[in-house]
Tab-separated table of C-alpha atoms in Angstrom:
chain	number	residue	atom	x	y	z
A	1	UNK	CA	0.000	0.000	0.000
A	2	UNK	CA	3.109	2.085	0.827
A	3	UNK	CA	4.428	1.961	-2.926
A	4	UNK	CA	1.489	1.929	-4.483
A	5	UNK	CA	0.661	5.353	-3.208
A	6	UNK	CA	3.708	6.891	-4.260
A	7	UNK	CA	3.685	5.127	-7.434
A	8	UNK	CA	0.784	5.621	-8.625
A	9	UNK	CA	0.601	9.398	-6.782
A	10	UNK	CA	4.017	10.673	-8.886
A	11	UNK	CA	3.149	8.477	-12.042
A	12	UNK	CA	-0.382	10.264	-12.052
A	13	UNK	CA	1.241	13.870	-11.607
A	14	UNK	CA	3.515	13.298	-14.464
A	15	UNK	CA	0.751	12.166	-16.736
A	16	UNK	CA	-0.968	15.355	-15.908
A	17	UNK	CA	1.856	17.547	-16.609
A	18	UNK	CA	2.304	15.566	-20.150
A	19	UNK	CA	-0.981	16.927	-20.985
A	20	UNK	CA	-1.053	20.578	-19.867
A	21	UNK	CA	-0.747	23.432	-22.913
A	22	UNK	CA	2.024	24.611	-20.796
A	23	UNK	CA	3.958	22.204	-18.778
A	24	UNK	CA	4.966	23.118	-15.157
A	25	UNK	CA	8.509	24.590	-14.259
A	26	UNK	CA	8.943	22.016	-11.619
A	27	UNK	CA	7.848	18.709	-10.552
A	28	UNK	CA	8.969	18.320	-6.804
A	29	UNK	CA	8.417	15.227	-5.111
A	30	UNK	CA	8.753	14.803	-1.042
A	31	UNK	CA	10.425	11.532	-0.600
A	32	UNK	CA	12.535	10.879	2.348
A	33	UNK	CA	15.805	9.823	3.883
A	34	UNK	CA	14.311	6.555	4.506
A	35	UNK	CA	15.338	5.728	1.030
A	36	UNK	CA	18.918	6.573	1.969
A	37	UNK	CA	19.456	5.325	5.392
A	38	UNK	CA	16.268	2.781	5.614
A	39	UNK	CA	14.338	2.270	8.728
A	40	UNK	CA	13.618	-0.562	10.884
A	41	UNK	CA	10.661	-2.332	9.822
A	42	UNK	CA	9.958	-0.059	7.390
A	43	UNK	CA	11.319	-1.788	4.387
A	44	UNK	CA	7.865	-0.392	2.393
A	45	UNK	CA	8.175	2.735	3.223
A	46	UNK	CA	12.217	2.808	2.083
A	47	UNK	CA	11.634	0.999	-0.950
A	48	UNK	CA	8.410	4.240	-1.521
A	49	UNK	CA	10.817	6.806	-0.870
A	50	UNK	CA	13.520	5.211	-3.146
A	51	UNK	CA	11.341	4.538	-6.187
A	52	UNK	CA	10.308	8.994	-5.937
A	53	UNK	CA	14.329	9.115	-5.612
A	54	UNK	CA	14.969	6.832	-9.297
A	55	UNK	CA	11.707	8.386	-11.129
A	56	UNK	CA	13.106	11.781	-10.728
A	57	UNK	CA	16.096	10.637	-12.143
A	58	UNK	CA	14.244	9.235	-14.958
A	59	UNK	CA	11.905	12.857	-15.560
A	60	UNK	CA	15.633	14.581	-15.751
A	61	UNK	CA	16.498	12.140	-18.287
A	62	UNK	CA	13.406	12.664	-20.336
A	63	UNK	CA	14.486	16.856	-20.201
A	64	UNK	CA	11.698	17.231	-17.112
A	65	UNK	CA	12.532	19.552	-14.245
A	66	UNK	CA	12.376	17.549	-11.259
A	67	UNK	CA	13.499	17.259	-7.973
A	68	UNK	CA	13.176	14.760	-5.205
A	69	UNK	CA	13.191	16.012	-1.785
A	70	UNK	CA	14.811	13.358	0.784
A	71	UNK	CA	13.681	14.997	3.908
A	72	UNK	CA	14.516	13.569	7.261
A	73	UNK	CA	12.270	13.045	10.301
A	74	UNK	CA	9.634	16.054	11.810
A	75	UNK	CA	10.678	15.506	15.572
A	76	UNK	CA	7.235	17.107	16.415
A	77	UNK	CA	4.195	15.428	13.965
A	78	UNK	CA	3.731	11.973	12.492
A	79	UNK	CA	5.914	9.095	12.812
A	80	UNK	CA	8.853	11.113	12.882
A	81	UNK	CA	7.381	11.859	16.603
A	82	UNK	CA	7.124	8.283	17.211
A	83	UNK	CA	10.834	7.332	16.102
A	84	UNK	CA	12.800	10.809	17.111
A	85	UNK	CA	14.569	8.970	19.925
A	86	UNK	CA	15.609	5.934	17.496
A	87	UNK	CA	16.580	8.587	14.598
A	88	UNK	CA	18.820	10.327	17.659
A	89	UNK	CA	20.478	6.448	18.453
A	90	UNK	CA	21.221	6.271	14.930
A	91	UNK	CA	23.065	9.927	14.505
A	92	UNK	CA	19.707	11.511	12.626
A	93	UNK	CA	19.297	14.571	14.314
A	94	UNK	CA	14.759	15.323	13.608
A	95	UNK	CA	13.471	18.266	12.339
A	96	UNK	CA	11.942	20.765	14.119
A	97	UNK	CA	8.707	21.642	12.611
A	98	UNK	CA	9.689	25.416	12.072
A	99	UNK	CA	13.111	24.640	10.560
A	100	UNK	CA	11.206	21.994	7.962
């Protein structure tokens, strides 16, 4: 379910930028540093992160502005809340929300 979401999510915003009269400036994808580093139990949610990673490779190929985003953990929302204190153990210093 992981994948498929980002998948399907970037492969459906490219489409859609295919088809515009003028195509956007900038595709910009959020992926994350899970893709980079992994995460415990989380092998979904790296492999998610790393397929955003390759497709942007793959839009620059094709000539199409992109950019994917590896951001780290939010120390105060989401799961990044959850695993701060393992991201800490590892040497991953979170994100405060106002600096993300």
């Amino acid at each position: 379910e992981v994948l498929q979401a980002k998948v399907y999510g970037s492969w459906f915003l490219h489409s859609l930028s295919l088809n515009q009269q003028q195509s956007p400036p900038l595709m910009v994808l959020f992926s994350s540093v899970a893709a980079i580093t992994g995460n415990v139990g989380q092998g979904d949610y790296a492999a998610a992160n790393c397929y955003l990673d390759s497709f942007a490779q793959w839009r620059q190929a094709q000539g199409l502005p992109t950019v994917s985003m590896n951001w780290g953990l939010w120390a105060e929302v989401g799961m990044g809340k959850q695993l701060a204190h393992a991201a800490r153990a590892r040497g991953l210093a979170p994100l405060s929300t106002s600096v993300a």
